[in-house]
Amino acid sequence: MTTINLTINGQPVQAPAGTSILEAARQAGIYIPTLCYHPELRPEGACRLCMVEASGSRGLAAACVYPVAEGMVVKTNTAKVREARRTVVELLLTNHPKDCLCCQKSGDCELQKIAADLGVRKLRFEGGEKKSHAIDDSNPSLVRDQEKCVLCGRCIRMCRDVQGMDVYSFARRGFNTIVTPAFGLGLGQAACSLCGQCSTVCPTAAIVEKDDTDKVWDALSDPDKFVIVQTAPSVRVALGEELALPSGSVVTGKMVAALKQLGFDKVFDTDFSADLTIMEEGHEFLHRLQNGGVLPMITSCSPGWVNMIELKYPELLPHLSTAKSPQGMFGAIAKTYFAQKAGIDPAKIVSVSVMPCTAKKAEAARPQLCDSGYRDVDIVITTRELGRMIRSAGIDFAALAEADFDSPLGYGTGAGVIFGTTGGVMEAALRTVADVVAGQSLPKVEYHEVRGMEETREATLNIVGTEVKIAVVHTLAAAKKMLERIKAGEADYHFIEVMACPGGCIGGGGQPVPVDASVRRLRREALFGCDEASIIRKSHENPDIIALYKEFLGEPLGEKAHHLLHTTYQAQRR
Amino acid sequence: MSRKETEGVCFEKREQVDAILAEYEGKKGTLIPILQEVQNLYNYLPREALEYVAERTGVPIAEIYGVVTFYSLFHLDPRGRNIIRACQGTACHVRGGKSVLQALEKELGIKAGQTTKDLRFTLETVACIGACGLAPVMQINQDTHGRLTPEKIKTILAGYR
Ligand code: SF4
Ligand code: SF4
Ligand code: FES
């Protein structure tokens, strides 16, 4: 690869040919403000905030799309550059609501930060026409406020290039330009998976998770309610970022302590029901394999993924495992088994879950998830929302003494915790399936064959004499390709894991922002660390799971398990 | 182009849309001509037809919507049989173009940009139609009407009812 020599602000810099000025500058530790640029998305050069002086360019050059050239002299901080940038920001702010103080994104907003960094103190163009748009509140997961949209197009690129869902597009032109789903539909009417990835790249509050924290506060302050909470595997390795701890911090004990301080009556762990999911899904897989069932069987714990297949490939629904997601299983067990065991009227239980995911809010609202006789999961908040609750309660998170999950739904194995990363559900399932087939506890625990970050991975494994061909897929664009292959008869796998979000739940649509590949890697390593530190690392060896089957459920795939732990899917027409 | 999951789709003039799509099958960069022909078929672009075009061409519906709303030649709502373009250019403006437009709005019971319920008239404004000598002017379909006053509107429209 040719190396290009240039100078940026007088500093000699080397960069491979084809690098943009922006990337070359960032590698050299020189910061250029950006808005439409996102490290994980194809650059578009739309906002002009990253303008710099570059020899060879006639006006100012947009650093995010302008390639470096030999001998190029770049200046990122001249009077001309500062004035041009400031004008861009002022124009954006002029047409932007000024409710920063009460905005859901306050503190995490890139526009706010840029305006502060550039020292914008007054707006010279005030008084012009302003756009006004209705809020899109059409679904349980996400809220869109187009008045806060800066037309950076990141959501379009995320949804199109990474998720393959193509929900958004620029529409109209000139001053009237907007970013919108077709026909101005709300996300609840458009063919949107509710994965929330667009909300993780939106620089402002134009796309945010629907805030359900008030519902939680209300439940917590109601003396007649017994409020329980479950926390998803990937929350413990990401929540710290909301509370000023470095990425990859494992905050399980502090998180439990904080939830207890917030006033939850019981703090349980979705890792427990992830183990339960493995019991059902693993046995379902073996049943399909041995009885000529529909193969490949595909995992169903990622609700963005389930929405996608229900929307776009309903003819392939028989491939989905009928096992509920860990959130769904927990909900059904909490208001039956736990209620009975603890002697609590299930009507008084408010079941809250903390999820890395915006689509989980919609999952909990599915009419199918009422098998306890009540709504199985009442309120879902994301990692970001829990972070806000902890901050608003004034809890000094870093100083909290660690606490333990409650019993009997609070113990999960290492297999349960790795559900939070791409490949984790597959690995957890293999640990159990292999032991079940062998009829004994095998020494093999880790399946490095399925680990990795490539969007589609595959392996052929020998499970006690049987060849099993598996695949692991993450991102919806990759999932779509896999489904096309299945339709074309080109995918002879037995078992496929699909997660909607990049990296799986660790990169979920409800996780702290900003996020990129390095942040996801740290969260993922932290999860594998939790697994390694676990004494029990196979779902079927979880003593609380064994007790649950013995005391209450009977056999995996048995009648009671079928009723409480399995679900149905149907085509969504939107 | 794929025919996936479109077999059972049913809407008005579907066969003609199929014929248009067949004409462009396998060619690149054909979205705009397809949309133009579909619009000629209905006089506007009905949502079902656009969704069908999206399904068959593989172009995402959001993108098609973006294209349709970008070009002023495309219309998402039904259009009247007679298209009135009331000029609001500088010359017309100075000579009372605004009151002519108001008279049109009053007579038709619609605002600029709208279509009458009976689909007889669509009222639009234009920046200049190059007939400044006759200001204030309007065009109805291909006919130019000049030296307008609000009083003349009723009679002129009667000729198109
Ligand atoms: S939630 Fe996911 S599918 Fe829906 S618009 Fe956002 S990125 Fe696209
Ligand atoms: S909604 Fe957010 S991400 Fe999408 S264009 Fe607007 S500001 Fe950018
Ligand atoms: S960041 Fe370069 S143009 Fe927007």
Short mmCIF file of C-alpha atoms in Angstrom, two decimals, chain B residues 41-116:
data_model
loop_
_atom_site.label_atom_id
_atom_site.label_comp_id
_atom_site.label_asym_id
_atom_site.label_seq_id
_atom_site.Cartn_x
_atom_site.Cartn_y
_atom_site.Cartn_z
CA LEU B 41 -51.70 5.81 -16.03
CA TYR B 42 -53.42 7.20 -12.94
CA ASN B 43 -52.72 10.90 -13.29
CA TYR B 44 -50.95 10.57 -9.93
CA LEU B 45 -48.97 7.93 -8.01
CA PRO B 46 -51.22 5.83 -5.78
CA ARG B 47 -49.53 4.28 -2.74
CA GLU B 48 -50.41 0.68 -3.71
CA ALA B 49 -48.87 1.15 -7.13
CA LEU B 50 -45.67 2.56 -5.61
CA GLU B 51 -45.44 -0.26 -3.12
CA TYR B 52 -45.88 -2.71 -5.95
CA VAL B 53 -43.15 -1.01 -8.00
CA ALA B 54 -40.87 -1.17 -4.93
CA GLU B 55 -41.52 -4.88 -4.46
CA ARG B 56 -40.98 -5.70 -8.12
CA THR B 57 -37.92 -3.52 -8.76
CA GLY B 58 -36.27 -4.13 -5.40
CA VAL B 59 -35.88 -0.37 -4.90
CA PRO B 60 -36.82 0.33 -1.26
CA ILE B 61 -40.16 2.08 -0.84
CA ALA B 62 -38.53 4.80 1.28
CA GLU B 63 -36.18 5.62 -1.59
CA ILE B 64 -39.03 5.72 -4.09
CA TYR B 65 -40.90 8.05 -1.77
CA GLY B 66 -37.77 10.21 -1.59
CA VAL B 67 -37.57 10.44 -5.39
CA VAL B 68 -41.29 11.11 -5.78
CA THR B 69 -41.24 13.95 -3.24
CA PHE B 70 -38.01 15.41 -4.65
CA TYR B 71 -39.32 16.09 -8.16
CA SER B 72 -42.25 18.43 -8.45
CA LEU B 73 -43.46 16.60 -11.54
CA PHE B 74 -44.60 13.66 -9.39
CA HIS B 75 -47.82 13.72 -7.40
CA LEU B 76 -48.91 11.54 -4.53
CA ASP B 77 -52.49 12.77 -4.55
CA PRO B 78 -55.10 12.55 -7.29
CA ARG B 79 -54.99 15.47 -9.72
CA GLY B 80 -57.83 17.41 -11.20
CA ARG B 81 -58.78 17.10 -14.87
CA ASN B 82 -57.85 20.76 -15.28
CA ILE B 83 -54.60 22.07 -13.90
CA ILE B 84 -54.60 25.75 -13.06
CA ARG B 85 -51.24 27.46 -12.65
CA ALA B 86 -51.63 30.92 -11.19
CA CYS B 87 -48.51 32.96 -11.75
CA GLN B 88 -46.98 34.61 -8.71
CA GLY B 89 -43.88 35.95 -10.47
CA THR B 90 -42.72 39.51 -9.83
CA ALA B 91 -44.62 41.11 -12.70
CA CYS B 92 -47.85 39.29 -11.86
CA HIS B 93 -47.39 39.98 -8.19
CA VAL B 94 -47.05 43.73 -8.81
CA ARG B 95 -50.19 43.73 -10.92
CA GLY B 96 -52.49 41.93 -8.51
CA GLY B 97 -51.58 38.27 -8.96
CA LYS B 98 -52.33 37.70 -5.31
CA SER B 99 -55.95 38.85 -5.53
CA VAL B 100 -56.43 36.70 -8.63
CA LEU B 101 -55.17 33.72 -6.68
CA GLN B 102 -57.48 34.54 -3.79
CA ALA B 103 -60.40 34.75 -6.21
CA LEU B 104 -59.48 31.33 -7.59
CA GLU B 105 -59.26 29.87 -4.10
CA LYS B 106 -62.60 31.34 -3.19
CA GLU B 107 -64.33 30.23 -6.35
CA LEU B 108 -62.96 26.67 -6.12
CA GLY B 109 -63.18 26.35 -2.35
CA ILE B 110 -59.60 25.04 -2.11
CA LYS B 111 -56.15 26.38 -1.32
CA ALA B 112 -53.23 26.53 -3.73
CA GLY B 113 -51.73 23.03 -4.01
CA GLN B 114 -55.09 21.31 -3.55
CA THR B 115 -57.57 19.57 -5.79
CA THR B 116 -61.35 19.99 -5.74
#
